[in-house]
Amino acid sequence: MILRYSTDIVIFGGGIAGLWVLNSLRNAGYQTVLFEKDSLGGGQTMASQGIIHGGLKYALQGALSSATEAIADMPSRWRACLDGSGELDLRGTQILSDHYYMWSNASLRSRLKTFLGSKSLRGRVEAVATDRYPPFFQNATVSGSLYQLPDFVVDSESLVKTLASKQRGAAFSLPESGVSFEHSSNQEDRVAVFTHRGRKIYIRAKRFIFTAGEGNESLIRAANLSNAKTQTRPLNMVYLKQRDLPKIYVHCIGDSFSLTPRLTVTSHQDAIGETVWYLGGEIAECGVGNTEAEQVAAAKAAIKKEFPWLDCSSAEWRCFTINRAEANINNNHRPDEAFFLKDRNILVAWPTKLTLTPALAEQILQNLIADKICPSTKDMDRISEADFEAARLGDSYWNLEKSA
């Protein structure tokens, strides 16, 4: 049996990028559906720390780079969405912390890096008086300086749930057999082909959009695209659980010459109410290739060095690897901004960073308008759960072990 459908837009990849683009295009009137191979948000999105940042980490060299300029206005854009006044309505998304902090220990090099970063951002970084320190830092037993950043932290799980809930009936699970692409009758555009439940299903679209992160590579091969290249940069992320852990949200600026914070800490809560510290930054980048025991030992040493007054002797420690997927441009360089490229009726897209997701959706919408790709004025045959199963929601990594 053969089924044939036509729609305006088909998106492959249901992380933050795909879900944001899905909401943006449907709000603009485009008939759009999304396919996700595993679970919505279950890859890079759930592995992110949820920091919506304005570029401080890219300004630690004391000068505004293109990466810093591209990202500087993103926190205000996200805040507008979170209060319901922005381009998308993200009310219902949990904000874990309305502020983010930077902790500088007493070493000269660390203080210098913090100072230069602060000057580069011209007033966006505010030194916190000691009598205004959050409780955890008031108990510090070592000298240091605390700075408040314009950044904030969202709960990735609730963000995915909010975006998915607004588009019920438009997000489907990609069949295990995957998808292939055939040229249409005019040999210019491509048609998506699925084999599912004993049927062959053809979907014609004005545009196919790949927002699958690491999965973009297999989609590029399936569509036989010659000008799209992707790359991955691995991380070895660590988390620790302990019921009485305080909740903190902070970059710890180390005393090496690296421009990456030595340690980036966000706080979360697992399914049974335990506090989770999620650790990224230099430790995640430099820990690639470590065994679990080696990476956990390195994380314990880093926490002890930065927060010697903290007792985490009863904590449970875990680590996992995740690949950040990015466009490969100019011989393994990555773009500073949200990025996509077009090959006939296919767009291959990467937000580059969680924070830049709104910029990616805007670029895609503007490209459709520039190419005179207009929303259909009449209803097309609707793809439904009679053809494909609904995509399921992903879960945080620290909850997956409980359900495993």
PDB file of N, CA and C in Angstrom, residues 243-302:
ATOM      1  N   ARG A 243      20.802  14.935  48.978  1.00  0.00           N
ATOM      2  CA  ARG A 243      19.535  15.548  49.370  1.00  0.00           C
ATOM      3  C   ARG A 243      19.702  16.956  49.939  1.00  0.00           C
ATOM      4  N   ASP A 244      20.780  17.212  50.655  1.00  0.00           N
ATOM      5  CA  ASP A 244      20.940  18.506  51.319  1.00  0.00           C
ATOM      6  C   ASP A 244      21.860  19.461  50.565  1.00  0.00           C
ATOM      7  N   LEU A 245      22.141  19.192  49.313  1.00  0.00           N
ATOM      8  CA  LEU A 245      22.968  20.109  48.535  1.00  0.00           C
ATOM      9  C   LEU A 245      22.266  21.456  48.383  1.00  0.00           C
ATOM     10  N   PRO A 246      22.970  22.559  48.589  1.00  0.00           N
ATOM     11  CA  PRO A 246      22.362  23.866  48.302  1.00  0.00           C
ATOM     12  C   PRO A 246      22.242  24.052  46.797  1.00  0.00           C
ATOM     13  N   LYS A 247      21.341  24.893  46.379  1.00  0.00           N
ATOM     14  CA  LYS A 247      21.172  25.159  44.957  1.00  0.00           C
ATOM     15  C   LYS A 247      22.016  26.371  44.576  1.00  0.00           C
ATOM     16  N   ILE A 248      22.960  26.147  43.647  1.00  0.00           N
ATOM     17  CA  ILE A 248      23.808  27.239  43.180  1.00  0.00           C
ATOM     18  C   ILE A 248      23.877  27.213  41.661  1.00  0.00           C
ATOM     19  N   TYR A 249      24.186  28.369  41.099  1.00  0.00           N
ATOM     20  CA  TYR A 249      24.273  28.535  39.649  1.00  0.00           C
ATOM     21  C   TYR A 249      25.466  29.446  39.405  1.00  0.00           C
ATOM     22  N   VAL A 250      26.596  28.865  39.009  1.00  0.00           N
ATOM     23  CA  VAL A 250      27.821  29.659  39.030  1.00  0.00           C
ATOM     24  C   VAL A 250      28.867  29.111  38.062  1.00  0.00           C
ATOM     25  N   HIS A 251      29.604  30.041  37.428  1.00  0.00           N
ATOM     26  CA  HIS A 251      30.851  29.732  36.729  1.00  0.00           C
ATOM     27  C   HIS A 251      31.983  29.916  37.728  1.00  0.00           C
ATOM     28  N   CYS A 252      32.857  28.946  37.834  1.00  0.00           N
ATOM     29  CA  CYS A 252      34.062  29.082  38.643  1.00  0.00           C
ATOM     30  C   CYS A 252      35.224  29.337  37.700  1.00  0.00           C
ATOM     31  N   ILE A 253      35.833  30.521  37.805  1.00  0.00           N
ATOM     32  CA  ILE A 253      36.904  30.901  36.905  1.00  0.00           C
ATOM     33  C   ILE A 253      38.211  30.382  37.479  1.00  0.00           C
ATOM     34  N   GLY A 254      38.810  29.430  36.805  1.00  0.00           N
ATOM     35  CA  GLY A 254      40.033  28.805  37.301  1.00  0.00           C
ATOM     36  C   GLY A 254      41.249  29.669  37.071  1.00  0.00           C
ATOM     37  N   ASP A 255      42.432  29.135  37.402  1.00  0.00           N
ATOM     38  CA  ASP A 255      43.653  29.918  37.298  1.00  0.00           C
ATOM     39  C   ASP A 255      44.549  29.472  36.137  1.00  0.00           C
ATOM     40  N   SER A 256      43.968  28.746  35.176  1.00  0.00           N
ATOM     41  CA  SER A 256      44.728  28.433  33.962  1.00  0.00           C
ATOM     42  C   SER A 256      44.515  29.557  32.958  1.00  0.00           C
ATOM     43  N   PHE A 257      45.151  29.446  31.783  1.00  0.00           N
ATOM     44  CA  PHE A 257      44.970  30.466  30.756  1.00  0.00           C
ATOM     45  C   PHE A 257      43.803  30.149  29.831  1.00  0.00           C
ATOM     46  N   SER A 258      43.087  29.076  30.125  1.00  0.00           N
ATOM     47  CA  SER A 258      41.939  28.723  29.302  1.00  0.00           C
ATOM     48  C   SER A 258      40.858  29.787  29.425  1.00  0.00           C
ATOM     49  N   LEU A 259      40.139  30.021  28.313  1.00  0.00           N
ATOM     50  CA  LEU A 259      39.033  30.979  28.339  1.00  0.00           C
ATOM     51  C   LEU A 259      37.729  30.325  28.765  1.00  0.00           C
ATOM     52  N   THR A 260      37.752  29.022  29.013  1.00  0.00           N
ATOM     53  CA  THR A 260      36.563  28.312  29.454  1.00  0.00           C
ATOM     54  C   THR A 260      36.538  28.266  30.978  1.00  0.00           C
ATOM     55  N   PRO A 261      35.406  28.578  31.625  1.00  0.00           N
ATOM     56  CA  PRO A 261      35.346  28.440  33.086  1.00  0.00           C
ATOM     57  C   PRO A 261      35.790  27.050  33.518  1.00  0.00           C
ATOM     58  N   ARG A 262      36.592  26.994  34.579  1.00  0.00           N
ATOM     59  CA  ARG A 262      37.069  25.699  35.069  1.00  0.00           C
ATOM     60  C   ARG A 262      35.901  24.788  35.397  1.00  0.00           C
ATOM     61  N   LEU A 263      34.863  25.376  35.964  1.00  0.00           N
ATOM     62  CA  LEU A 263      33.719  24.590  36.403  1.00  0.00           C
ATOM     63  C   LEU A 263      32.466  25.432  36.240  1.00  0.00           C
ATOM     64  N   THR A 264      31.434  24.860  35.665  1.00  0.00           N
ATOM     65  CA  THR A 264      30.139  25.520  35.542  1.00  0.00           C
ATOM     66  C   THR A 264      29.115  24.642  36.248  1.00  0.00           C
ATOM     67  N   VAL A 265      28.453  25.198  37.237  1.00  0.00           N
ATOM     68  CA  VAL A 265      27.541  24.421  38.080  1.00  0.00           C
ATOM     69  C   VAL A 265      26.116  24.939  37.926  1.00  0.00           C
ATOM     70  N   THR A 266      25.185  24.035  37.640  1.00  0.00           N
ATOM     71  CA  THR A 266      23.760  24.343  37.725  1.00  0.00           C
ATOM     72  C   THR A 266      23.114  23.334  38.661  1.00  0.00           C
ATOM     73  N   SER A 267      21.998  23.712  39.260  1.00  0.00           N
ATOM     74  CA  SER A 267      21.323  22.857  40.244  1.00  0.00           C
ATOM     75  C   SER A 267      19.949  22.467  39.738  1.00  0.00           C
ATOM     76  N   HIS A 268      19.600  21.219  39.945  1.00  0.00           N
ATOM     77  CA  HIS A 268      18.351  20.655  39.448  1.00  0.00           C
ATOM     78  C   HIS A 268      17.753  19.762  40.530  1.00  0.00           C
ATOM     79  N   GLN A 269      16.621  19.179  40.225  1.00  0.00           N
ATOM     80  CA  GLN A 269      15.981  18.254  41.159  1.00  0.00           C
ATOM     81  C   GLN A 269      15.574  17.011  40.398  1.00  0.00           C
ATOM     82  N   ASP A 270      15.871  15.839  40.970  1.00  0.00           N
ATOM     83  CA  ASP A 270      15.506  14.612  40.274  1.00  0.00           C
ATOM     84  C   ASP A 270      14.086  14.194  40.632  1.00  0.00           C
ATOM     85  N   ALA A 271      13.673  13.046  40.124  1.00  0.00           N
ATOM     86  CA  ALA A 271      12.276  12.621  40.255  1.00  0.00           C
ATOM     87  C   ALA A 271      11.869  12.330  41.687  1.00  0.00           C
ATOM     88  N   ILE A 272      12.835  12.052  42.573  1.00  0.00           N
ATOM     89  CA  ILE A 272      12.487  11.763  43.967  1.00  0.00           C
ATOM     90  C   ILE A 272      12.831  12.911  44.905  1.00  0.00           C
ATOM     91  N   GLY A 273      13.150  14.059  44.341  1.00  0.00           N
ATOM     92  CA  GLY A 273      13.328  15.253  45.150  1.00  0.00           C
ATOM     93  C   GLY A 273      14.735  15.540  45.601  1.00  0.00           C
ATOM     94  N   GLU A 274      15.708  14.751  45.168  1.00  0.00           N
ATOM     95  CA  GLU A 274      17.086  15.029  45.541  1.00  0.00           C
ATOM     96  C   GLU A 274      17.653  16.148  44.676  1.00  0.00           C
ATOM     97  N   THR A 275      18.517  16.963  45.289  1.00  0.00           N
ATOM     98  CA  THR A 275      19.168  18.023  44.536  1.00  0.00           C
ATOM     99  C   THR A 275      20.299  17.440  43.709  1.00  0.00           C
ATOM    100  N   VAL A 276      20.404  17.914  42.467  1.00  0.00           N
ATOM    101  CA  VAL A 276      21.440  17.464  41.531  1.00  0.00           C
ATOM    102  C   VAL A 276      22.309  18.663  41.173  1.00  0.00           C
ATOM    103  N   TRP A 277      23.607  18.511  41.332  1.00  0.00           N
ATOM    104  CA  TRP A 277      24.545  19.478  40.769  1.00  0.00           C
ATOM    105  C   TRP A 277      25.032  18.919  39.440  1.00  0.00           C
ATOM    106  N   TYR A 278      24.915  19.717  38.405  1.00  0.00           N
ATOM    107  CA  TYR A 278      25.307  19.313  37.061  1.00  0.00           C
ATOM    108  C   TYR A 278      26.535  20.130  36.688  1.00  0.00           C
ATOM    109  N   LEU A 279      27.618  19.456  36.312  1.00  0.00           N
ATOM    110  CA  LEU A 279      28.916  20.097  36.149  1.00  0.00           C
ATOM    111  C   LEU A 279      29.360  20.094  34.694  1.00  0.00           C
ATOM    112  N   GLY A 280      29.635  21.291  34.187  1.00  0.00           N
ATOM    113  CA  GLY A 280      30.182  21.444  32.853  1.00  0.00           C
ATOM    114  C   GLY A 280      31.390  22.349  32.893  1.00  0.00           C
ATOM    115  N   GLY A 281      31.735  22.926  31.757  1.00  0.00           N
ATOM    116  CA  GLY A 281      32.901  23.794  31.683  1.00  0.00           C
ATOM    117  C   GLY A 281      34.139  23.029  31.279  1.00  0.00           C
ATOM    118  N   GLU A 282      35.295  23.542  31.709  1.00  0.00           N
ATOM    119  CA  GLU A 282      36.575  22.957  31.324  1.00  0.00           C
ATOM    120  C   GLU A 282      36.687  21.493  31.727  1.00  0.00           C
ATOM    121  N   ILE A 283      36.104  21.147  32.868  1.00  0.00           N
ATOM    122  CA  ILE A 283      36.218  19.764  33.332  1.00  0.00           C
ATOM    123  C   ILE A 283      35.539  18.791  32.373  1.00  0.00           C
ATOM    124  N   ALA A 284      34.437  19.221  31.761  1.00  0.00           N
ATOM    125  CA  ALA A 284      33.732  18.355  30.806  1.00  0.00           C
ATOM    126  C   ALA A 284      34.490  18.244  29.492  1.00  0.00           C
ATOM    127  N   GLU A 285      35.126  19.337  29.076  1.00  0.00           N
ATOM    128  CA  GLU A 285      35.866  19.328  27.817  1.00  0.00           C
ATOM    129  C   GLU A 285      37.175  18.545  27.945  1.00  0.00           C
ATOM    130  N   CYS A 286      37.886  18.757  29.047  1.00  0.00           N
ATOM    131  CA  CYS A 286      39.185  18.107  29.228  1.00  0.00           C
ATOM    132  C   CYS A 286      39.048  16.659  29.698  1.00  0.00           C
ATOM    133  N   GLY A 287      37.839  16.275  30.147  1.00  0.00           N
ATOM    134  CA  GLY A 287      37.653  14.929  30.663  1.00  0.00           C
ATOM    135  C   GLY A 287      37.275  13.902  29.623  1.00  0.00           C
ATOM    136  N   VAL A 288      37.204  14.318  28.370  1.00  0.00           N
ATOM    137  CA  VAL A 288      36.873  13.369  27.303  1.00  0.00           C
ATOM    138  C   VAL A 288      37.975  12.312  27.222  1.00  0.00           C
ATOM    139  N   GLY A 289      37.601  11.061  27.234  1.00  0.00           N
ATOM    140  CA  GLY A 289      38.571   9.975  27.218  1.00  0.00           C
ATOM    141  C   GLY A 289      38.839   9.391  28.590  1.00  0.00           C
ATOM    142  N   ASN A 290      38.442  10.103  29.645  1.00  0.00           N
ATOM    143  CA  ASN A 290      38.585   9.572  30.994  1.00  0.00           C
ATOM    144  C   ASN A 290      37.608   8.421  31.224  1.00  0.00           C
ATOM    145  N   THR A 291      37.994   7.477  32.041  1.00  0.00           N
ATOM    146  CA  THR A 291      37.036   6.484  32.515  1.00  0.00           C
ATOM    147  C   THR A 291      36.083   7.169  33.482  1.00  0.00           C
ATOM    148  N   GLU A 292      34.999   6.488  33.835  1.00  0.00           N
ATOM    149  CA  GLU A 292      34.069   7.081  34.798  1.00  0.00           C
ATOM    150  C   GLU A 292      34.766   7.354  36.119  1.00  0.00           C
ATOM    151  N   ALA A 293      35.590   6.423  36.575  1.00  0.00           N
ATOM    152  CA  ALA A 293      36.290   6.621  37.845  1.00  0.00           C
ATOM    153  C   ALA A 293      37.226   7.819  37.777  1.00  0.00           C
ATOM    154  N   GLU A 294      37.936   7.968  36.669  1.00  0.00           N
ATOM    155  CA  GLU A 294      38.859   9.099  36.515  1.00  0.00           C
ATOM    156  C   GLU A 294      38.114  10.425  36.462  1.00  0.00           C
ATOM    157  N   GLN A 295      36.996  10.453  35.721  1.00  0.00           N
ATOM    158  CA  GLN A 295      36.254  11.703  35.591  1.00  0.00           C
ATOM    159  C   GLN A 295      35.599  12.097  36.909  1.00  0.00           C
ATOM    160  N   VAL A 296      35.054  11.136  37.625  1.00  0.00           N
ATOM    161  CA  VAL A 296      34.446  11.430  38.927  1.00  0.00           C
ATOM    162  C   VAL A 296      35.514  11.916  39.910  1.00  0.00           C
ATOM    163  N   ALA A 297      36.694  11.302  39.893  1.00  0.00           N
ATOM    164  CA  ALA A 297      37.778  11.742  40.773  1.00  0.00           C
ATOM    165  C   ALA A 297      38.185  13.179  40.456  1.00  0.00           C
ATOM    166  N   ALA A 298      38.245  13.511  39.159  1.00  0.00           N
ATOM    167  CA  ALA A 298      38.593  14.874  38.754  1.00  0.00           C
ATOM    168  C   ALA A 298      37.525  15.865  39.211  1.00  0.00           C
ATOM    169  N   ALA A 299      36.265  15.467  39.100  1.00  0.00           N
ATOM    170  CA  ALA A 299      35.169  16.342  39.528  1.00  0.00           C
ATOM    171  C   ALA A 299      35.196  16.555  41.037  1.00  0.00           C
ATOM    172  N   LYS A 300      35.451  15.504  41.779  1.00  0.00           N
ATOM    173  CA  LYS A 300      35.536  15.639  43.240  1.00  0.00           C
ATOM    174  C   LYS A 300      36.651  16.600  43.627  1.00  0.00           C
ATOM    175  N   ALA A 301      37.793  16.482  42.945  1.00  0.00           N
ATOM    176  CA  ALA A 301      38.919  17.367  43.239  1.00  0.00           C
ATOM    177  C   ALA A 301      38.577  18.816  42.906  1.00  0.00           C
ATOM    178  N   ALA A 302      37.877  19.025  41.793  1.00  0.00           N
ATOM    179  CA  ALA A 302      37.506  20.389  41.397  1.00  0.00           C
ATOM    180  C   ALA A 302      36.532  21.008  42.393  1.00  0.00           C
TER     181      ALA A 302
END
